[in-house]
GROMACS .gro file of C-alpha atoms in nm:
model
  322
    1UNK     CA    1  -0.700  -1.688   2.297
    2UNK     CA    2  -1.008  -1.887   2.205
    3UNK     CA    3  -1.055  -2.134   1.922
    4UNK     CA    4  -1.271  -1.905   1.709
    5UNK     CA    5  -1.247  -1.546   1.590
    6UNK     CA    6  -1.438  -1.284   1.396
    7UNK     CA    7  -1.338  -1.219   1.036
    8UNK     CA    8  -1.467  -1.003   0.750
    9UNK     CA    9  -1.561  -1.215   0.449
   10UNK     CA   10  -1.683  -1.079   0.112
   11UNK     CA   11  -1.967  -1.242  -0.081
   12UNK     CA   12  -1.817  -1.166  -0.423
   13UNK     CA   13  -2.100  -0.927  -0.505
   14UNK     CA   14  -1.975  -0.618  -0.325
   15UNK     CA   15  -2.091  -0.695   0.029
   16UNK     CA   16  -1.871  -0.787   0.324
   17UNK     CA   17  -2.001  -0.946   0.644
   18UNK     CA   18  -1.864  -1.057   0.980
   19UNK     CA   19  -1.851  -1.432   1.038
   20UNK     CA   20  -1.713  -1.657   1.311
   21UNK     CA   21  -1.436  -1.887   1.190
   22UNK     CA   22  -1.164  -2.101   1.353
   23UNK     CA   23  -0.846  -1.922   1.456
   24UNK     CA   24  -0.593  -2.029   1.190
   25UNK     CA   25  -0.310  -2.264   1.279
   26UNK     CA   26   0.024  -2.129   1.159
   27UNK     CA   27   0.198  -2.347   0.904
   28UNK     CA   28   0.553  -2.470   0.951
   29UNK     CA   29   0.709  -2.146   0.824
   30UNK     CA   30   0.433  -1.914   0.947
   31UNK     CA   31   0.349  -1.716   1.259
   32UNK     CA   32   0.012  -1.632   1.410
   33UNK     CA   33  -0.043  -1.260   1.471
   34UNK     CA   34  -0.302  -1.102   1.699
   35UNK     CA   35  -0.416  -0.827   1.463
   36UNK     CA   36  -0.437  -0.492   1.639
   37UNK     CA   37  -0.506  -0.280   1.330
   38UNK     CA   38  -0.538  -0.333   0.956
   39UNK     CA   39  -0.501  -0.088   0.668
   40UNK     CA   40  -0.767  -0.047   0.399
   41UNK     CA   41  -0.681  -0.027   0.029
   42UNK     CA   42  -0.879   0.046  -0.287
   43UNK     CA   43  -0.811  -0.311  -0.400
   44UNK     CA   44  -1.038  -0.424  -0.114
   45UNK     CA   45  -1.332  -0.296  -0.318
   46UNK     CA   46  -1.231  -0.520  -0.610
   47UNK     CA   47  -1.184  -0.817  -0.377
   48UNK     CA   48  -1.534  -0.763  -0.235
   49UNK     CA   49  -1.666  -0.803  -0.590
   50UNK     CA   50  -1.463  -1.116  -0.660
   51UNK     CA   51  -1.221  -0.931  -0.891
   52UNK     CA   52  -0.894  -0.937  -0.698
   53UNK     CA   53  -0.747  -1.285  -0.664
   54UNK     CA   54  -0.391  -1.281  -0.532
   55UNK     CA   55  -0.120  -1.533  -0.610
   56UNK     CA   56   0.001  -1.530  -0.249
   57UNK     CA   57  -0.345  -1.580  -0.094
   58UNK     CA   58  -0.306  -1.884   0.131
   59UNK     CA   59  -0.564  -2.138   0.242
   60UNK     CA   60  -0.597  -1.978   0.586
   61UNK     CA   61  -0.684  -1.644   0.425
   62UNK     CA   62  -0.880  -1.774   0.127
   63UNK     CA   63  -1.196  -1.581   0.209
   64UNK     CA   64  -1.095  -1.319   0.466
   65UNK     CA   65  -1.067  -0.960   0.340
   66UNK     CA   66  -0.785  -0.714   0.401
   67UNK     CA   67  -0.426  -0.697   0.276
   68UNK     CA   68  -0.207  -0.534   0.543
   69UNK     CA   69  -0.196  -0.533   0.921
   70UNK     CA   70   0.008  -0.487   1.237
   71UNK     CA   71   0.000  -0.674   1.565
   72UNK     CA   72   0.180  -0.910   1.801
   73UNK     CA   73   0.311  -1.261   1.729
   74UNK     CA   74   0.130  -1.506   1.958
   75UNK     CA   75   0.235  -1.841   1.807
   76UNK     CA   76   0.502  -1.970   1.568
   77UNK     CA   77   0.514  -2.265   1.330
   78UNK     CA   78   0.757  -2.553   1.360
   79UNK     CA   79   1.024  -2.395   1.137
   80UNK     CA   80   0.970  -2.030   1.232
   81UNK     CA   81   1.200  -1.843   1.470
   82UNK     CA   82   1.067  -1.885   1.827
   83UNK     CA   83   1.229  -1.552   1.909
   84UNK     CA   84   0.945  -1.384   1.721
   85UNK     CA   85   0.698  -1.470   1.998
   86UNK     CA   86   0.570  -1.155   2.163
   87UNK     CA   87   0.724  -0.917   1.909
   88UNK     CA   88   0.541  -0.639   1.729
   89UNK     CA   89   0.526  -0.689   1.353
   90UNK     CA   90   0.357  -0.558   1.040
   91UNK     CA   91   0.295  -0.734   0.711
   92UNK     CA   92   0.131  -0.719   0.370
   93UNK     CA   93  -0.061  -1.046   0.336
   94UNK     CA   94  -0.425  -1.141   0.268
   95UNK     CA   95  -0.657  -1.204   0.561
   96UNK     CA   96  -0.602  -0.883   0.757
   97UNK     CA   97  -0.962  -0.808   0.860
   98UNK     CA   98  -0.975  -1.064   1.137
   99UNK     CA   99  -0.880  -1.091   1.501
  100UNK     CA  100  -0.589  -1.322   1.412
  101UNK     CA  101  -0.391  -1.381   1.094
  102UNK     CA  102  -0.143  -1.652   0.994
  103UNK     CA  103   0.137  -1.513   0.778
  104UNK     CA  104   0.467  -1.649   0.640
  105UNK     CA  105   0.748  -1.536   0.869
  106UNK     CA  106   0.945  -1.427   0.562
  107UNK     CA  107   0.691  -1.149   0.500
  108UNK     CA  108   0.723  -0.984   0.841
  109UNK     CA  109   0.856  -0.634   0.887
  110UNK     CA  110   0.952  -0.531   1.242
  111UNK     CA  111   0.719  -0.275   1.397
  112UNK     CA  112   0.921   0.038   1.485
  113UNK     CA  113   0.914   0.099   1.860
  114UNK     CA  114   0.838   0.466   1.797
  115UNK     CA  115   0.509   0.388   1.621
  116UNK     CA  116   0.177   0.261   1.754
  117UNK     CA  117   0.016  -0.053   1.607
  118UNK     CA  118  -0.232   0.169   1.425
  119UNK     CA  119   0.047   0.371   1.265
  120UNK     CA  120   0.229   0.051   1.170
  121UNK     CA  121  -0.084  -0.091   1.005
  122UNK     CA  122  -0.088   0.206   0.767
  123UNK     CA  123   0.260   0.131   0.631
  124UNK     CA  124   0.327  -0.220   0.485
  125UNK     CA  125   0.146  -0.190   0.150
  126UNK     CA  126   0.286   0.156   0.085
  127UNK     CA  127   0.640   0.075   0.194
  128UNK     CA  128   0.665  -0.237  -0.021
  129UNK     CA  129   0.481  -0.093  -0.323
  130UNK     CA  130   0.670   0.235  -0.339
  131UNK     CA  131   1.010   0.085  -0.257
  132UNK     CA  132   0.957  -0.173  -0.530
  133UNK     CA  133   0.857   0.100  -0.778
  134UNK     CA  134   1.127   0.352  -0.688
  135UNK     CA  135   1.425   0.130  -0.621
  136UNK     CA  136   1.368  -0.214  -0.777
  137UNK     CA  137   1.195  -0.102  -1.098
  138UNK     CA  138   1.283   0.264  -1.163
  139UNK     CA  139   1.634   0.237  -1.013
  140UNK     CA  140   1.607   0.585  -0.864
  141UNK     CA  141   1.946   0.754  -0.858
  142UNK     CA  142   2.086   1.013  -0.620
  143UNK     CA  143   1.961   1.362  -0.701
  144UNK     CA  144   1.708   1.255  -0.966
  145UNK     CA  145   1.373   1.429  -1.007
  146UNK     CA  146   1.054   1.238  -0.920
  147UNK     CA  147   0.684   1.293  -0.991
  148UNK     CA  148   0.429   1.107  -0.776
  149UNK     CA  149   0.070   1.123  -0.904
  150UNK     CA  150  -0.219   1.046  -0.671
  151UNK     CA  151   0.019   1.160  -0.401
  152UNK     CA  152  -0.244   1.209  -0.128
  153UNK     CA  153  -0.352   0.844  -0.131
  154UNK     CA  154  -0.233   0.621   0.153
  155UNK     CA  155   0.029   0.465  -0.074
  156UNK     CA  156   0.117   0.789  -0.253
  157UNK     CA  157   0.199   0.970   0.071
  158UNK     CA  158   0.457   0.703   0.146
  159UNK     CA  159   0.594   0.735  -0.209
  160UNK     CA  160   0.661   1.106  -0.159
  161UNK     CA  161   0.853   1.035   0.162
  162UNK     CA  162   1.045   0.737   0.025
  163UNK     CA  163   1.153   0.928  -0.284
  164UNK     CA  164   1.329   1.182  -0.064
  165UNK     CA  165   1.467   0.918   0.174
  166UNK     CA  166   1.609   0.722  -0.121
  167UNK     CA  167   1.794   1.024  -0.255
  168UNK     CA  168   1.564   1.218  -0.490
  169UNK     CA  169   1.676   1.576  -0.538
  170UNK     CA  170   1.330   1.704  -0.634
  171UNK     CA  171   0.982   1.562  -0.572
  172UNK     CA  172   0.660   1.684  -0.734
  173UNK     CA  173   0.352   1.546  -0.556
  174UNK     CA  174   0.035   1.576  -0.764
  175UNK     CA  175  -0.307   1.597  -0.600
  176UNK     CA  176  -0.640   1.735  -0.718
  177UNK     CA  177  -0.723   1.882  -0.377
  178UNK     CA  178  -0.532   2.196  -0.266
  179UNK     CA  179  -0.622   2.110   0.095
  180UNK     CA  180  -0.349   1.844   0.076
  181UNK     CA  181  -0.075   2.091  -0.018
  182UNK     CA  182   0.051   2.162   0.334
  183UNK     CA  183   0.069   1.793   0.425
  184UNK     CA  184   0.252   1.698   0.105
  185UNK     CA  185   0.499   1.983   0.149
  186UNK     CA  186   0.559   1.875   0.508
  187UNK     CA  187   0.630   1.520   0.389
  188UNK     CA  188   0.893   1.636   0.140
  189UNK     CA  189   0.724   1.763  -0.177
  190UNK     CA  190   0.901   2.053  -0.347
  191UNK     CA  191   0.600   2.142  -0.561
  192UNK     CA  192   0.235   2.027  -0.566
  193UNK     CA  193   0.064   2.030  -0.910
  194UNK     CA  194  -0.317   2.009  -0.908
  195UNK     CA  195  -0.390   1.954  -1.276
  196UNK     CA  196  -0.227   1.801  -1.583
  197UNK     CA  197  -0.205   2.153  -1.728
  198UNK     CA  198   0.057   2.233  -1.463
  199UNK     CA  199   0.291   1.948  -1.560
  200UNK     CA  200   0.475   2.136  -1.840
  201UNK     CA  201   0.603   2.379  -1.576
  202UNK     CA  202   0.801   2.104  -1.402
  203UNK     CA  203   1.172   2.044  -1.462
  204UNK     CA  204   1.261   1.731  -1.660
  205UNK     CA  205   1.134   1.435  -1.457
  206UNK     CA  206   1.354   1.125  -1.431
  207UNK     CA  207   1.110   0.895  -1.248
  208UNK     CA  208   0.729   0.894  -1.242
  209UNK     CA  209   0.537   0.685  -0.989
  210UNK     CA  210   0.188   0.695  -1.138
  211UNK     CA  211  -0.108   0.598  -0.919
  212UNK     CA  212  -0.368   0.761  -1.145
  213UNK     CA  213  -0.328   0.657  -1.509
  214UNK     CA  214  -0.581   0.797  -1.756
  215UNK     CA  215  -0.531   1.161  -1.851
  216UNK     CA  216  -0.235   1.202  -1.616
  217UNK     CA  217  -0.044   0.925  -1.793
  218UNK     CA  218  -0.130   1.076  -2.131
  219UNK     CA  219   0.018   1.411  -2.024
  220UNK     CA  220   0.355   1.279  -1.905
  221UNK     CA  221   0.567   1.269  -2.221
  222UNK     CA  222   0.644   1.644  -2.252
  223UNK     CA  223   0.774   1.669  -1.895
  224UNK     CA  224   0.999   1.361  -1.902
  225UNK     CA  225   1.377   1.389  -1.899
  226UNK     CA  226   1.582   1.176  -2.137
  227UNK     CA  227   1.584   0.807  -2.033
  228UNK     CA  228   1.300   0.866  -1.786
  229UNK     CA  229   1.130   0.570  -1.619
  230UNK     CA  230   0.752   0.565  -1.567
  231UNK     CA  231   0.607   0.305  -1.329
  232UNK     CA  232   0.231   0.245  -1.344
  233UNK     CA  233   0.125   0.148  -0.991
  234UNK     CA  234  -0.246   0.236  -0.984
  235UNK     CA  235  -0.528   0.339  -1.213
  236UNK     CA  236  -0.739   0.567  -0.991
  237UNK     CA  237  -0.815   0.790  -1.291
  238UNK     CA  238  -0.872   0.519  -1.550
  239UNK     CA  239  -0.727   0.195  -1.687
  240UNK     CA  240  -0.674   0.328  -2.039
  241UNK     CA  241  -0.458   0.609  -2.177
  242UNK     CA  242  -0.377   0.733  -2.528
  243UNK     CA  243   0.001   0.767  -2.538
  244UNK     CA  244   0.207   0.957  -2.792
  245UNK     CA  245   0.458   0.681  -2.857
  246UNK     CA  246   0.671   0.906  -3.076
  247UNK     CA  247   0.712   1.150  -2.786
  248UNK     CA  248   0.796   0.864  -2.549
  249UNK     CA  249   1.047   0.726  -2.796
  250UNK     CA  250   1.209   1.067  -2.844
  251UNK     CA  251   1.279   1.075  -2.471
  252UNK     CA  252   1.396   0.711  -2.478
  253UNK     CA  253   1.153   0.665  -2.189
  254UNK     CA  254   1.061   0.332  -2.030
  255UNK     CA  255   0.705   0.251  -1.921
  256UNK     CA  256   0.668  -0.027  -1.663
  257UNK     CA  257   0.374  -0.174  -1.475
  258UNK     CA  258   0.361  -0.345  -1.138
  259UNK     CA  259   0.106  -0.529  -0.923
  260UNK     CA  260   0.103  -0.766  -0.627
  261UNK     CA  261  -0.183  -0.972  -0.772
  262UNK     CA  262   0.043  -1.199  -0.975
  263UNK     CA  263   0.335  -1.224  -0.733
  264UNK     CA  264   0.372  -1.516  -0.497
  265UNK     CA  265   0.515  -1.531  -0.146
  266UNK     CA  266   0.874  -1.579  -0.267
  267UNK     CA  267   0.866  -1.259  -0.475
  268UNK     CA  268   0.706  -1.055  -0.199
  269UNK     CA  269   0.957  -1.195   0.052
  270UNK     CA  270   1.240  -1.074  -0.174
  271UNK     CA  271   1.096  -0.721  -0.160
  272UNK     CA  272   1.061  -0.746   0.219
  273UNK     CA  273   1.429  -0.842   0.244
  274UNK     CA  274   1.525  -0.548   0.021
  275UNK     CA  275   1.330  -0.302   0.236
  276UNK     CA  276   1.487  -0.440   0.553
  277UNK     CA  277   1.835  -0.431   0.400
  278UNK     CA  278   1.789  -0.069   0.292
  279UNK     CA  279   1.722   0.028   0.653
  280UNK     CA  280   1.443   0.267   0.557
  281UNK     CA  281   1.338   0.464   0.866
  282UNK     CA  282   1.147   0.781   0.938
  283UNK     CA  283   0.843   0.717   0.717
  284UNK     CA  284   0.540   0.882   0.871
  285UNK     CA  285   0.200   0.714   0.879
  286UNK     CA  286  -0.094   0.938   0.788
  287UNK     CA  287  -0.426   0.802   0.917
  288UNK     CA  288  -0.751   0.938   0.773
  289UNK     CA  289  -0.979   0.751   1.015
  290UNK     CA  290  -1.068   0.413   1.164
  291UNK     CA  291  -1.363   0.175   1.193
  292UNK     CA  292  -1.435  -0.118   1.421
  293UNK     CA  293  -1.444  -0.460   1.257
  294UNK     CA  294  -1.810  -0.482   1.358
  295UNK     CA  295  -1.874  -0.172   1.146
  296UNK     CA  296  -1.717  -0.320   0.833
  297UNK     CA  297  -2.006  -0.220   0.605
  298UNK     CA  298  -1.964   0.148   0.692
  299UNK     CA  299  -1.588   0.113   0.653
  300UNK     CA  300  -1.627  -0.008   0.294
  301UNK     CA  301  -1.871   0.271   0.213
  302UNK     CA  302  -1.621   0.520   0.351
  303UNK     CA  303  -1.339   0.363   0.148
  304UNK     CA  304  -1.545   0.388  -0.171
  305UNK     CA  305  -1.630   0.756  -0.119
  306UNK     CA  306  -1.352   0.896   0.101
  307UNK     CA  307  -1.110   1.140  -0.054
  308UNK     CA  308  -0.930   1.253   0.263
  309UNK     CA  309  -0.553   1.216   0.257
  310UNK     CA  310  -0.412   0.908   0.427
  311UNK     CA  311  -0.510   0.557   0.525
  312UNK     CA  312  -0.835   0.421   0.666
  313UNK     CA  313  -0.798   0.151   0.932
  314UNK     CA  314  -0.997  -0.148   1.059
  315UNK     CA  315  -0.967  -0.226   1.432
  316UNK     CA  316  -1.042  -0.600   1.481
  317UNK     CA  317  -1.010  -0.646   1.858
  318UNK     CA  318  -1.329  -0.590   2.058
  319UNK     CA  319  -1.148  -0.409   2.341
  320UNK     CA  320  -1.004  -0.159   2.092
  321UNK     CA  321  -1.311  -0.098   1.879
  322UNK     CA  322  -1.377   0.265   1.798
   0.00000   0.00000   0.00000
């Protein structure tokens, strides 16, 4: 390991370039990870334009793009567990698009032996986001009915799987593209709506994990069961929605929002502990494609335009570039 590394750094105006920077030194409670693959997220586009500041963004990752990764621990801080050296890990933490990343040890998830580093890199954001929405916020109960909108996104695909793994008795996975139907059904969806006009045909929904917002959020009230919980995770279809508050009130429904932008390391670490304690296993990673770190400009263009199901990856190491 040398003293410098390549990293992808945004200019705040939509462009991202590769620069040479010092390899970060792990802090007392951190580890240094050799990044073998990193997952791309729509929030990366906001970050590239200077519009996605995160509360947990540390000094070592202040400028480096990327929010989730997988790799091998190559150094540990003074107070971190030395037993982590050489282990495969995955994490959601800023600074993923680089050859090395320093991350608080409390944010590490163990990399399943059955999955490759690339598969692991596609999981952390989705696992933590959807577990937080389904279990921590919506309090999903055994046998309840769930609707996941934007279900073919990298995060949404994990939401469909987690809903079933956490005990949902019925999962509707909404996607605009019928080409995603077979995949969503394979991952656990009982029905796949393609348009808001199809929502009234669903049974009463107890929990909605909404990645779309806009018109989809506006259309939810008639399909909700009494005491339903709606969690707004993403706004792929628009930040604003006109809600019939009388209809929501009649169902005694609860509307909640969630984001990682305003949550510090301690809050994220609590979610990591909850995921580990739940022993969630068997979540499948769906990879839409990958780009070398040196091809970061093309990767961002693909992210902005790509509508294929699954997660796009960045491969930082030169020997593994695609």
